Amino acid sequence: MAKQTKYIIVSGGVISGIGKGIIASSTGLLLKTLGLTVTSIKIDPYLNIDAGTLSPLDHGEVFVLDDGGEVDLDLGNYERYLNVTLTRDNNITTGKIYREVIDKERRGDYLGKTVQVVPHITNAIQDWVERVGAMPTSDTGRTPDVCIVELGGTVGDIESAPFIEAMRQFQFRVGHDNFCLIHVSLVPVVGAVGEQKTKPTQASVRDLRGLGLSPDILACRSALPFEEGIREKLSMFCQVSPKQVFSVHDCESLYHVPILLREQGMIDVLTDRLKLDALSISKEIVLEGDTLWAQWREFARRRARDLDATTIAIVGKYTYLADSYISVVKGLEHAALNVKRKINIKWVEASDLEEATMHKDPLKYHEAWQHLCAADGILVPGGFGERGVEGKVLAAKWAREHNVPYLGICLGMQVAVIEFARNICGMTDAQSAEFREGCALPAIVFMPEIDRTTMGGTMRLGSRPTKFQASDVARRSAIYKLYGSANEVHERHRHRYE
């Protein structure tokens, strides 16, 4: 008999962007410290097939998976917190579900029945969650004991309704002991005296219960820890016990959230609710969990220490929303903590470095150049479209001429090539075919395998091998040493030009 995966659903109320992804990731991490194998699914109720065509300024970073899936940034959190390798199937969208159901209808799979939201859409959602929840995602190849399902959007949203109904049905499909609902809500602090208000959470839970789901755990976001009596009040009006109400207040860093939840008894509540004690886990795997928790605590401790700072200027096109570059930021944080440093990021909007800004807004122009010139290193991430490209070229030129460490990712690497071609190779008209199709000196060209007409999912996507040439020049290069002198490395790609 196949093992029954246990499911933890994470829903959100009151406002969007409340922190469901961090709560979901932190919960998964705590379960991993028990020696359990954990996987994750993110449900996004938008009609897009995937996140590939969404603007980073509208929805945050598009995270790329090994298999080429372009997904919500929360899947990046899952991979970082849980050390798993997810697939495009771990991100469910309304578009994917409807496409699957309509394809089945066209094939005649429903045998002439009237295809409806209930039961056909809701069944498709449940089947997808159950199938993906049992797929191994860790390097051990073990079948997951627990699947964390984050339900995007806010309870009450029209587009979320089919998924809420599917989860209502799903709790009976998998059984009471295999289904737990965490509802993330807001306890705002209002007024001159800073009083915490529970009414928004009460209303959100009432809406959720009206849709047929009752929360097992309340994770309440707030700027401050619970005041006296708040936990008991929420318990009374939301019909959960006080030990199932958690204060998820602002703390020193996101890495402290798992510690915060554990100190309030999250592991005990989950163990009791899902009968986790009944699972058979070897001593070796339990020891792995203990080691993971010790490593995480040390990681969080380093993050809180007063370490020497290194300043990195990120020269981007979407800097008004830091979530547009969340993987870059997390990569810098992790690298800094690994060498016992603190990272200080200076955001530089690429177009602010250009001469046009000097005439239009001199203050913004000089401030951008001040940040760039004062940085210990410069990182230029990817982006699409011509806006800000010449500013990125200027950043690469500054780094080269002043011997400042420079990391170019995707478009950041391409502008470095353009800059070098113009100013070192004498190709003064060098340009990218992305911005000047038919230009005389294309340093960056359209890749022949890419579809020129269809935008979604047609780039070079996912993990691809890169091999170092067997030459003395390659072996002496800095990049070869940074990769640990490996002959072949795998990197994730997302681009049409190179």
CSV table of C-alpha atoms in Angstrom, one decimal:
chain,number,residue,atom,x,y,z
A,1,MET,CA,0.0,0.0,0.0
A,2,ALA,CA,1.4,3.4,-1.0
A,3,LYS,CA,2.3,5.8,1.8
A,4,GLN,CA,-0.3,8.5,2.4
A,5,THR,CA,1.2,12.0,2.2
A,6,LYS,CA,0.0,14.5,4.8
A,7,TYR,CA,-1.0,17.9,3.5
A,8,ILE,CA,-0.7,21.3,5.2
A,9,ILE,CA,-2.6,24.1,3.4
A,10,VAL,CA,-1.5,27.7,4.0
A,11,SER,CA,-4.2,30.3,3.2
A,12,GLY,CA,-4.2,34.0,3.7
A,13,GLY,CA,-6.7,36.6,4.8
A,14,VAL,CA,-7.3,40.4,5.1
A,15,ILE,CA,-4.5,41.5,2.7
A,16,SER,CA,-2.3,40.0,0.0
A,17,GLY,CA,1.5,39.8,0.4
A,18,ILE,CA,1.0,39.0,4.1
A,19,GLY,CA,3.8,36.4,4.2
A,20,LYS,CA,2.2,33.1,3.4
A,21,GLY,CA,5.3,32.0,1.5
A,22,ILE,CA,7.6,32.5,4.5
A,23,ILE,CA,5.1,30.8,6.8
A,24,ALA,CA,4.9,27.9,4.4
A,25,SER,CA,8.6,27.6,4.0
A,26,SER,CA,9.3,28.0,7.7
A,27,THR,CA,6.7,25.3,8.5
A,28,GLY,CA,8.3,23.0,6.0
A,29,LEU,CA,11.8,23.6,7.5
A,30,LEU,CA,10.5,22.8,11.1
A,31,LEU,CA,9.1,19.5,9.8
A,32,LYS,CA,12.4,18.7,8.1
A,33,THR,CA,14.2,19.2,11.5
A,34,LEU,CA,12.1,16.2,12.7
A,35,GLY,CA,13.6,14.1,9.9
A,36,LEU,CA,10.5,14.3,7.7
A,37,THR,CA,10.7,14.5,3.9
A,38,VAL,CA,8.9,17.7,2.8
A,39,THR,CA,7.8,19.0,-0.6
A,40,SER,CA,5.8,22.1,-1.6
A,41,ILE,CA,3.2,23.3,-4.0
A,42,LYS,CA,2.2,26.9,-4.8
A,43,ILE,CA,-1.3,27.7,-6.2
A,44,ASP,CA,-1.6,30.9,-8.1
A,45,PRO,CA,-5.2,31.8,-9.1
A,46,TYR,CA,-4.3,33.9,-12.1
A,47,LEU,CA,-5.3,32.8,-15.6
A,48,ASN,CA,-1.7,32.9,-16.9
A,49,ILE,CA,-0.3,29.4,-17.7
A,50,ASP,CA,2.9,30.4,-15.8
A,51,ALA,CA,4.7,33.5,-14.5
A,52,GLY,CA,6.9,33.9,-17.5
A,53,THR,CA,5.0,36.8,-19.2
A,54,LEU,CA,4.3,38.7,-15.9
A,55,SER,CA,6.1,42.0,-15.2
A,56,PRO,CA,8.5,41.8,-12.2
A,57,LEU,CA,7.1,45.1,-11.1
A,58,ASP,CA,3.6,43.6,-10.9
A,59,HIS,CA,4.3,40.2,-9.4
A,60,GLY,CA,7.9,40.1,-8.3
A,61,GLU,CA,10.7,37.9,-9.6
A,62,VAL,CA,10.0,35.1,-12.1
A,63,PHE,CA,11.9,32.2,-10.6
A,64,VAL,CA,13.3,29.6,-13.0
A,65,LEU,CA,13.4,25.9,-12.1
A,66,ASP,CA,15.8,23.2,-13.3
A,67,ASP,CA,13.2,21.9,-15.7
A,68,GLY,CA,12.7,25.3,-17.2
A,69,GLY,CA,9.5,26.2,-15.4
A,70,GLU,CA,8.9,29.9,-14.9
A,71,VAL,CA,7.2,30.2,-11.6
A,72,ASP,CA,6.2,32.4,-8.7
A,73,LEU,CA,9.1,33.6,-6.5
A,74,ASP,CA,7.7,31.6,-3.5
A,75,LEU,CA,9.0,28.5,-5.1
A,76,GLY,CA,12.5,30.0,-4.8
A,77,ASN,CA,11.8,30.3,-1.0
A,78,TYR,CA,10.8,26.7,-0.9
A,79,GLU,CA,13.9,25.5,-2.7
A,80,ARG,CA,16.2,27.6,-0.4
A,81,TYR,CA,14.5,26.7,2.9
A,82,LEU,CA,13.8,23.0,2.1
A,83,ASN,CA,16.8,22.2,-0.1
A,84,VAL,CA,14.6,20.6,-2.7
A,85,THR,CA,14.5,20.7,-6.5
A,86,LEU,CA,11.0,21.5,-7.7
A,87,THR,CA,9.4,21.2,-11.1
A,88,ARG,CA,6.9,23.3,-13.1
A,89,ASP,CA,4.1,21.0,-11.8
A,90,ASN,CA,4.8,22.3,-8.3
A,91,ASN,CA,3.2,25.6,-9.4
A,92,ILE,CA,-0.5,25.4,-10.2
A,93,THR,CA,-2.3,28.2,-11.9
A,94,THR,CA,-5.9,28.6,-13.0
A,95,GLY,CA,-4.6,28.6,-16.6
A,96,LYS,CA,-3.0,25.2,-16.2
A,97,ILE,CA,-6.0,23.7,-14.6
A,98,TYR,CA,-8.5,25.0,-17.2
A,99,ARG,CA,-6.2,24.0,-20.1
A,100,GLU,CA,-6.0,20.5,-18.7
A,101,VAL,CA,-9.8,20.2,-18.3
A,102,ILE,CA,-10.5,21.7,-21.7
A,103,ASP,CA,-8.0,19.4,-23.4
A,104,LYS,CA,-9.8,16.4,-21.8
A,105,GLU,CA,-13.2,17.7,-22.9
A,106,ARG,CA,-11.9,18.1,-26.5
A,107,ARG,CA,-10.6,14.5,-26.4
A,108,GLY,CA,-14.0,13.3,-25.2
A,109,ASP,CA,-12.7,12.1,-21.8
A,110,TYR,CA,-15.9,13.3,-20.0
A,111,LEU,CA,-18.1,11.1,-22.2
A,112,GLY,CA,-20.6,13.8,-23.1
A,113,LYS,CA,-21.1,15.2,-19.6
A,114,THR,CA,-21.6,18.9,-19.0
A,115,VAL,CA,-18.2,20.1,-17.9
A,116,GLN,CA,-18.5,22.3,-14.8
A,117,VAL,CA,-16.4,24.1,-12.2
A,118,VAL,CA,-17.7,21.5,-9.7
A,119,PRO,CA,-16.8,18.7,-10.0
A,120,HIS,CA,-14.5,18.8,-13.0
A,121,ILE,CA,-12.3,21.8,-12.2
A,122,THR,CA,-12.2,21.0,-8.5
A,123,ASN,CA,-11.4,17.3,-9.2
A,124,ALA,CA,-8.6,18.4,-11.5
A,125,ILE,CA,-7.1,20.6,-8.7
A,126,GLN,CA,-7.3,17.8,-6.2
A,127,ASP,CA,-5.8,15.2,-8.6
A,128,TRP,CA,-2.9,17.6,-9.4
A,129,VAL,CA,-2.2,18.2,-5.7
A,130,GLU,CA,-2.3,14.5,-4.9
A,131,ARG,CA,-0.1,13.5,-7.8
A,132,VAL,CA,2.6,16.2,-7.3
A,133,GLY,CA,2.5,15.8,-3.5
A,134,ALA,CA,3.8,12.3,-3.8
A,135,MET,CA,6.6,13.1,-6.2
A,136,PRO,CA,10.2,13.0,-4.7
A,137,THR,CA,11.9,16.4,-4.8
A,138,SER,CA,14.9,15.9,-2.5
A,139,ASP,CA,18.2,14.5,-3.5
A,140,THR,CA,17.5,11.4,-1.3
A,141,GLY,CA,14.7,10.4,-3.7
A,142,ARG,CA,12.4,9.7,-0.7
A,143,THR,CA,8.6,10.0,-1.2
A,144,PRO,CA,7.4,13.1,0.7
A,145,ASP,CA,5.9,12.6,4.2
A,146,VAL,CA,4.4,16.1,4.1
A,147,CYS,CA,3.3,18.4,1.3
A,148,ILE,CA,2.9,22.1,2.0
A,149,VAL,CA,0.3,23.7,-0.3
A,150,GLU,CA,0.3,27.5,-0.4
A,151,LEU,CA,-3.0,28.9,-1.6
A,152,GLY,CA,-2.2,32.2,-3.3
A,153,GLY,CA,-4.4,35.2,-3.1
A,154,THR,CA,-6.8,36.2,-0.3
A,155,VAL,CA,-9.8,34.3,1.1
A,156,GLY,CA,-12.9,35.9,-0.6
A,157,ASP,CA,-11.2,36.6,-3.9
A,158,ILE,CA,-13.4,35.5,-6.9
A,159,GLU,CA,-10.5,33.8,-8.7
A,160,SER,CA,-9.5,31.8,-5.6
A,161,ALA,CA,-13.0,30.3,-5.1
A,162,PRO,CA,-12.5,27.0,-7.1
A,163,PHE,CA,-9.3,26.3,-5.2
A,164,ILE,CA,-11.0,26.9,-1.8
A,165,GLU,CA,-13.8,24.6,-2.8
A,166,ALA,CA,-11.3,22.0,-4.0
A,167,MET,CA,-9.5,22.1,-0.7
A,168,ARG,CA,-12.8,21.8,1.1
A,169,GLN,CA,-13.4,18.6,-0.7
A,170,PHE,CA,-9.8,17.5,-0.4
A,171,GLN,CA,-9.9,17.3,3.4
A,172,PHE,CA,-12.4,14.5,3.1
A,173,ARG,CA,-10.5,12.7,0.3
A,174,VAL,CA,-7.3,12.4,2.3
A,175,GLY,CA,-8.8,12.2,5.8
A,176,HIS,CA,-8.8,14.2,9.0
A,177,ASP,CA,-5.4,13.1,10.2
A,178,ASN,CA,-3.7,14.0,6.9
A,179,PHE,CA,-5.0,17.5,6.4
A,180,CYS,CA,-4.1,20.6,8.4
A,181,LEU,CA,-5.0,24.2,7.5
A,182,ILE,CA,-2.8,27.2,8.6
A,183,HIS,CA,-4.5,30.5,8.0
A,184,VAL,CA,-2.2,33.5,7.9
A,185,SER,CA,-4.0,36.8,8.9
A,186,LEU,CA,-3.2,40.3,10.0
A,187,VAL,CA,-3.5,41.8,13.5
A,188,PRO,CA,-2.9,45.5,12.7
A,189,VAL,CA,-1.6,48.0,15.2
A,190,VAL,CA,-3.7,51.2,15.0
A,191,GLY,CA,-4.2,54.4,16.9
A,192,ALA,CA,-1.8,56.7,18.8
A,193,VAL,CA,-1.5,54.2,21.6
A,194,GLY,CA,-0.6,51.3,19.2
A,195,GLU,CA,-3.6,49.0,20.1
A,196,GLN,CA,-3.7,45.6,18.3
A,197,LYS,CA,-7.0,44.9,16.6
A,198,THR,CA,-8.4,41.4,16.1
A,199,LYS,CA,-11.5,42.2,14.1
A,200,PRO,CA,-9.9,41.8,10.6
A,201,THR,CA,-8.7,38.2,11.6
A,202,GLN,CA,-12.1,37.4,13.0
A,203,ALA,CA,-13.8,38.5,9.8
A,204,SER,CA,-11.3,36.6,7.6
A,205,VAL,CA,-11.8,33.3,9.6
A,206,ARG,CA,-15.6,33.8,9.4
A,207,ASP,CA,-15.3,34.1,5.6
A,208,LEU,CA,-13.1,31.0,5.5
A,209,ARG,CA,-15.5,29.0,7.7
A,210,GLY,CA,-18.4,30.1,5.5
A,211,LEU,CA,-16.6,28.5,2.5
A,212,GLY,CA,-16.4,25.2,4.4
A,213,LEU,CA,-12.8,25.3,5.8
A,214,SER,CA,-11.9,25.7,9.5
A,215,PRO,CA,-8.4,26.7,10.4
A,216,ASP,CA,-6.4,24.4,12.6
A,217,ILE,CA,-3.7,27.0,13.2
A,218,LEU,CA,-3.8,30.8,13.1
A,219,ALA,CA,-0.5,32.6,12.1
A,220,CYS,CA,-1.1,36.2,12.9
A,221,ARG,CA,1.2,38.8,11.3
A,222,SER,CA,1.8,42.0,13.3
A,223,ALA,CA,4.4,44.6,13.8
A,224,LEU,CA,4.6,43.7,17.5
A,225,PRO,CA,4.3,40.6,19.7
A,226,PHE,CA,0.8,39.8,21.0
A,227,GLU,CA,-0.4,42.1,23.8
A,228,GLU,CA,-1.9,40.5,26.8
A,229,GLY,CA,-5.2,38.9,26.1
A,230,ILE,CA,-5.0,39.0,22.3
A,231,ARG,CA,-4.2,35.3,21.9
A,232,GLU,CA,-7.1,34.4,24.1
A,233,LYS,CA,-9.5,36.7,22.2
A,234,LEU,CA,-8.5,35.3,18.9
A,235,SER,CA,-9.0,31.8,20.3
A,236,MET,CA,-12.5,32.6,21.6
A,237,PHE,CA,-13.8,34.2,18.4
A,238,CYS,CA,-12.0,32.0,15.8
A,239,GLN,CA,-12.8,28.7,17.5
A,240,VAL,CA,-9.2,27.4,17.9
A,241,SER,CA,-7.4,26.7,21.1
A,242,PRO,CA,-4.9,29.3,22.4
A,243,LYS,CA,-1.9,27.0,21.7
A,244,GLN,CA,-3.0,27.0,18.0
A,245,VAL,CA,-2.7,30.8,17.7
A,246,PHE,CA,0.8,32.0,16.8
A,247,SER,CA,2.2,35.5,16.9
A,248,VAL,CA,4.3,36.1,13.8
A,249,HIS,CA,5.6,39.5,14.6
A,250,ASP,CA,8.4,41.4,12.9
A,251,CYS,CA,11.8,40.0,13.9
A,252,GLU,CA,15.4,40.5,13.1
A,253,SER,CA,15.3,38.7,9.8
A,254,LEU,CA,13.2,36.2,7.9
A,255,TYR,CA,15.6,33.5,9.0
A,256,HIS,CA,14.3,33.9,12.6
A,257,VAL,CA,10.7,33.1,11.7
A,258,PRO,CA,11.2,29.3,12.0
A,259,ILE,CA,12.8,29.9,15.4
A,260,LEU,CA,9.9,32.1,16.4
A,261,LEU,CA,7.3,29.4,15.4
A,262,ARG,CA,9.2,26.6,17.1
A,263,GLU,CA,9.5,28.6,20.4
A,264,GLN,CA,5.7,29.0,20.4
A,265,GLY,CA,5.1,25.3,20.0
A,266,MET,CA,4.4,24.9,16.3
A,267,ILE,CA,6.1,21.4,16.1
A,268,ASP,CA,4.0,20.1,19.0
A,269,VAL,CA,0.7,21.4,17.4
A,270,LEU,CA,1.5,19.9,14.0
A,271,THR,CA,2.7,16.6,15.6
A,272,ASP,CA,-0.6,16.3,17.5
A,273,ARG,CA,-2.8,17.4,14.6
A,274,LEU,CA,-1.3,15.2,11.9
A,275,LYS,CA,-0.3,12.3,14.1
A,276,LEU,CA,3.3,12.6,13.1
A,277,ASP,CA,4.5,10.4,15.9
A,278,ALA,CA,3.0,7.4,14.0
A,279,LEU,CA,5.4,7.9,11.1
A,280,SER,CA,8.4,5.6,11.1
A,281,ILE,CA,11.7,7.6,10.8
A,282,SER,CA,15.1,6.0,11.2
A,283,LYS,CA,17.5,7.3,13.8
A,284,GLU,CA,19.9,8.4,11.0
A,285,ILE,CA,17.3,10.6,9.4
A,286,VAL,CA,16.3,12.1,12.8
A,287,LEU,CA,19.9,12.9,13.3
A,288,GLU,CA,20.0,14.7,9.9
A,289,GLY,CA,17.1,16.8,11.2
A,290,ASP,CA,18.9,17.7,14.4
A,291,THR,CA,22.0,18.7,12.4
A,292,LEU,CA,19.8,20.8,10.1
A,293,TRP,CA,18.3,22.7,13.0
A,294,ALA,CA,21.7,23.4,14.6
A,295,GLN,CA,22.9,24.8,11.2
A,296,TRP,CA,19.8,26.9,10.8
A,297,ARG,CA,20.2,28.4,14.3
A,298,GLU,CA,23.8,29.3,13.6
A,299,PHE,CA,22.8,30.8,10.2
A,300,ALA,CA,20.2,33.0,11.9
A,301,ARG,CA,22.7,33.9,14.7
A,302,ARG,CA,25.2,35.1,12.1
A,303,ARG,CA,22.5,37.2,10.4
A,304,ALA,CA,21.8,39.0,13.7
A,305,ARG,CA,25.4,39.7,14.6
A,306,ASP,CA,27.1,43.1,14.0
A,307,LEU,CA,29.4,42.0,11.2
A,308,ASP,CA,31.7,44.0,8.9
A,309,ALA,CA,29.7,45.2,5.9
A,310,THR,CA,30.3,44.8,2.2
A,311,THR,CA,28.5,47.2,-0.1
A,312,ILE,CA,27.2,45.9,-3.4
A,313,ALA,CA,25.5,48.1,-6.0
A,314,ILE,CA,22.7,46.3,-7.9
A,315,VAL,CA,22.1,48.1,-11.1
A,316,GLY,CA,18.7,47.1,-12.4
A,317,LYS,CA,15.6,48.0,-14.3
A,318,TYR,CA,13.0,47.0,-11.7
A,319,THR,CA,14.6,48.4,-8.5
A,320,TYR,CA,11.4,50.0,-7.3
A,321,LEU,CA,10.3,46.6,-6.1
A,322,ALA,CA,13.1,44.7,-4.4
A,323,ASP,CA,11.2,41.4,-4.8
A,324,SER,CA,12.0,41.7,-8.5
A,325,TYR,CA,15.5,40.5,-7.6
A,326,ILE,CA,14.8,38.4,-4.5
A,327,SER,CA,17.0,35.4,-5.6
A,328,VAL,CA,19.9,37.8,-6.2
A,329,VAL,CA,19.4,39.4,-2.8
A,330,LYS,CA,19.2,36.0,-1.1
A,331,GLY,CA,22.3,34.8,-2.9
A,332,LEU,CA,24.2,37.8,-1.8
A,333,GLU,CA,23.0,37.4,1.8
A,334,HIS,CA,23.9,33.7,1.9
A,335,ALA,CA,27.4,34.3,0.4
A,336,ALA,CA,28.1,37.1,2.8
A,337,LEU,CA,27.1,35.1,5.9
A,338,ASN,CA,29.2,32.2,4.7
A,339,VAL,CA,32.3,34.4,4.9
A,340,LYS,CA,31.0,36.2,8.1
A,341,ARG,CA,30.1,39.5,6.5
A,342,LYS,CA,27.0,41.6,6.3
A,343,ILE,CA,25.7,42.7,2.9
A,344,ASN,CA,24.7,46.3,2.3
A,345,ILE,CA,22.8,46.7,-0.9
A,346,LYS,CA,22.6,50.0,-2.8
A,347,TRP,CA,19.8,50.0,-5.4
A,348,VAL,CA,20.7,51.9,-8.6
A,349,GLU,CA,18.1,52.3,-11.3
A,350,ALA,CA,20.1,51.8,-14.5
A,351,SER,CA,18.4,54.7,-16.4
A,352,ASP,CA,19.5,57.1,-13.6
A,353,LEU,CA,23.1,56.6,-14.7
A,354,GLU,CA,22.4,57.8,-18.3
A,355,GLU,CA,23.1,61.4,-19.5
A,356,ALA,CA,19.4,62.1,-20.1
A,357,THR,CA,18.7,61.8,-16.4
A,358,MET,CA,21.5,64.4,-15.7
A,359,HIS,CA,19.5,67.0,-17.6
A,360,LYS,CA,16.1,65.9,-16.4
A,361,ASP,CA,16.8,65.2,-12.7
A,362,PRO,CA,20.5,66.1,-11.7
A,363,LEU,CA,19.9,65.1,-8.1
A,364,LYS,CA,18.8,61.6,-9.0
A,365,TYR,CA,21.7,61.3,-11.5
A,366,HIS,CA,24.4,62.2,-9.1
A,367,GLU,CA,22.9,60.1,-6.3
A,368,ALA,CA,23.0,57.0,-8.6
A,369,TRP,CA,26.6,57.6,-9.5
A,370,GLN,CA,27.5,58.2,-5.9
A,371,HIS,CA,26.1,54.8,-4.9
A,372,LEU,CA,27.9,53.1,-7.9
A,373,CYS,CA,31.2,54.7,-7.2
A,374,ALA,CA,31.2,54.0,-3.4
A,375,ALA,CA,30.3,50.3,-3.9
A,376,ASP,CA,32.8,47.4,-3.1
A,377,GLY,CA,31.3,45.5,-6.0
A,378,ILE,CA,28.7,45.9,-8.8
A,379,LEU,CA,26.0,43.4,-9.8
A,380,VAL,CA,24.0,43.9,-12.9
A,381,PRO,CA,21.1,41.4,-13.1
A,382,GLY,CA,18.9,40.3,-16.0
A,383,GLY,CA,16.0,42.2,-17.6
A,384,PHE,CA,14.1,42.7,-20.9
A,385,GLY,CA,13.7,45.7,-23.1
A,386,GLU,CA,15.9,48.6,-24.0
A,387,ARG,CA,15.1,50.9,-21.1
A,388,GLY,CA,18.2,51.4,-18.9
A,389,VAL,CA,20.6,49.3,-21.1
A,390,GLU,CA,23.0,52.2,-21.7
A,391,GLY,CA,23.1,52.8,-18.0
A,392,LYS,CA,24.1,49.2,-17.4
A,393,VAL,CA,26.8,49.5,-20.1
A,394,LEU,CA,28.1,52.6,-18.2
A,395,ALA,CA,28.2,50.6,-14.9
A,396,ALA,CA,30.2,47.8,-16.6
A,397,LYS,CA,32.6,50.4,-18.0
A,398,TRP,CA,33.1,51.9,-14.5
A,399,ALA,CA,33.8,48.5,-13.0
A,400,ARG,CA,36.3,47.6,-15.7
A,401,GLU,CA,38.2,50.9,-15.6
A,402,HIS,CA,38.3,51.1,-11.8
A,403,ASN,CA,39.0,47.4,-11.2
A,404,VAL,CA,35.8,47.0,-9.2
A,405,PRO,CA,34.5,43.4,-8.9
A,406,TYR,CA,31.6,42.9,-11.4
A,407,LEU,CA,29.0,40.2,-11.7
A,408,GLY,CA,26.8,40.3,-14.8
A,409,ILE,CA,23.8,37.9,-14.8
A,410,CYS,CA,22.0,37.3,-18.1
A,411,LEU,CA,21.6,40.9,-19.6
A,412,GLY,CA,24.3,42.0,-17.1
A,413,MET,CA,26.8,39.7,-18.8
A,414,GLN,CA,25.6,40.8,-22.2
A,415,VAL,CA,26.1,44.5,-21.5
A,416,ALA,CA,29.6,43.8,-20.3
A,417,VAL,CA,30.3,42.1,-23.6
A,418,ILE,CA,28.9,45.1,-25.4
A,419,GLU,CA,31.0,47.5,-23.3
A,420,PHE,CA,34.2,45.5,-23.9
A,421,ALA,CA,33.5,45.3,-27.7
A,422,ARG,CA,33.0,49.1,-27.9
A,423,ASN,CA,35.8,50.3,-25.7
A,424,ILE,CA,38.5,47.6,-26.0
A,425,CYS,CA,37.9,45.9,-29.3
A,426,GLY,CA,37.3,49.2,-31.2
A,427,MET,CA,33.7,48.1,-32.2
A,428,THR,CA,32.2,51.5,-31.3
A,429,ASP,CA,28.8,50.6,-32.8
A,430,ALA,CA,28.5,47.2,-31.0
A,431,GLN,CA,25.0,46.6,-29.9
A,432,SER,CA,22.6,43.8,-29.1
A,433,ALA,CA,20.2,42.5,-31.8
A,434,GLU,CA,17.5,42.6,-29.1
A,435,PHE,CA,17.5,46.4,-29.2
A,436,ARG,CA,18.9,47.1,-32.7
A,437,GLU,CA,17.7,44.3,-35.0
A,438,GLY,CA,19.9,44.4,-38.1
A,439,CYS,CA,22.6,46.5,-36.5
A,440,ALA,CA,26.0,46.5,-38.2
A,441,LEU,CA,28.0,45.0,-35.3
A,442,PRO,CA,25.8,42.7,-33.2
A,443,ALA,CA,27.7,41.6,-30.1
A,444,ILE,CA,24.6,39.8,-28.8
A,445,VAL,CA,22.5,37.8,-31.2
A,446,PHE,CA,19.1,36.0,-31.3
A,447,MET,CA,19.6,32.3,-30.6
A,448,PRO,CA,18.5,30.2,-33.6
A,449,GLU,CA,16.4,27.6,-31.5
A,450,ILE,CA,14.1,30.3,-30.1
A,451,ASP,CA,10.5,30.9,-31.4
A,452,ARG,CA,10.2,34.4,-32.7
A,453,THR,CA,6.4,34.6,-32.6
A,454,THR,CA,5.3,33.0,-29.3
A,455,MET,CA,6.4,34.7,-26.1
A,456,GLY,CA,5.5,32.3,-23.3
A,457,GLY,CA,7.9,29.5,-22.4
A,458,THR,CA,10.0,29.8,-25.6
A,459,MET,CA,13.3,31.1,-24.2
A,460,ARG,CA,16.3,29.0,-23.3
A,461,LEU,CA,15.0,27.9,-20.0
A,462,GLY,CA,16.2,25.8,-17.1
A,463,SER,CA,19.4,24.0,-16.1
A,464,ARG,CA,22.0,23.6,-18.9
A,465,PRO,CA,25.5,22.3,-18.7
A,466,THR,CA,28.5,24.6,-19.3
A,467,LYS,CA,31.8,23.0,-20.0
A,468,PHE,CA,35.2,24.6,-19.5
A,469,GLN,CA,37.6,24.2,-22.4
A,470,ALA,CA,40.6,22.0,-21.8
A,471,SER,CA,43.1,24.9,-22.2
A,472,ASP,CA,45.5,26.7,-19.9
A,473,VAL,CA,43.6,29.9,-20.3
A,474,ALA,CA,40.4,28.4,-19.1
A,475,ARG,CA,42.1,26.6,-16.2
A,476,ARG,CA,43.7,29.9,-15.1
A,477,SER,CA,40.5,31.9,-15.2
A,478,ALA,CA,38.9,33.3,-12.1
A,479,ILE,CA,35.5,31.9,-13.0
A,480,TYR,CA,37.0,28.4,-13.2
A,481,LYS,CA,38.4,28.7,-9.7
A,482,LEU,CA,35.1,30.2,-8.3
A,483,TYR,CA,33.4,27.1,-9.5
A,484,GLY,CA,35.8,24.9,-7.5
A,485,SER,CA,37.8,23.9,-10.6
A,486,ALA,CA,35.0,21.8,-11.9
A,487,ASN,CA,35.1,20.8,-15.6
A,488,GLU,CA,31.4,21.1,-16.0
A,489,VAL,CA,28.8,23.2,-14.1
A,490,HIS,CA,25.0,23.5,-14.4
A,491,GLU,CA,23.4,26.9,-14.4
A,492,ARG,CA,19.8,27.9,-14.9
A,493,HIS,CA,19.0,30.0,-18.0
A,494,ARG,CA,16.3,32.4,-19.0
A,495,HIS,CA,17.1,34.3,-22.2
A,496,ARG,CA,16.5,34.6,-25.9
A,497,TYR,CA,19.8,36.3,-26.9
A,498,GLU,CA,23.5,35.5,-26.3
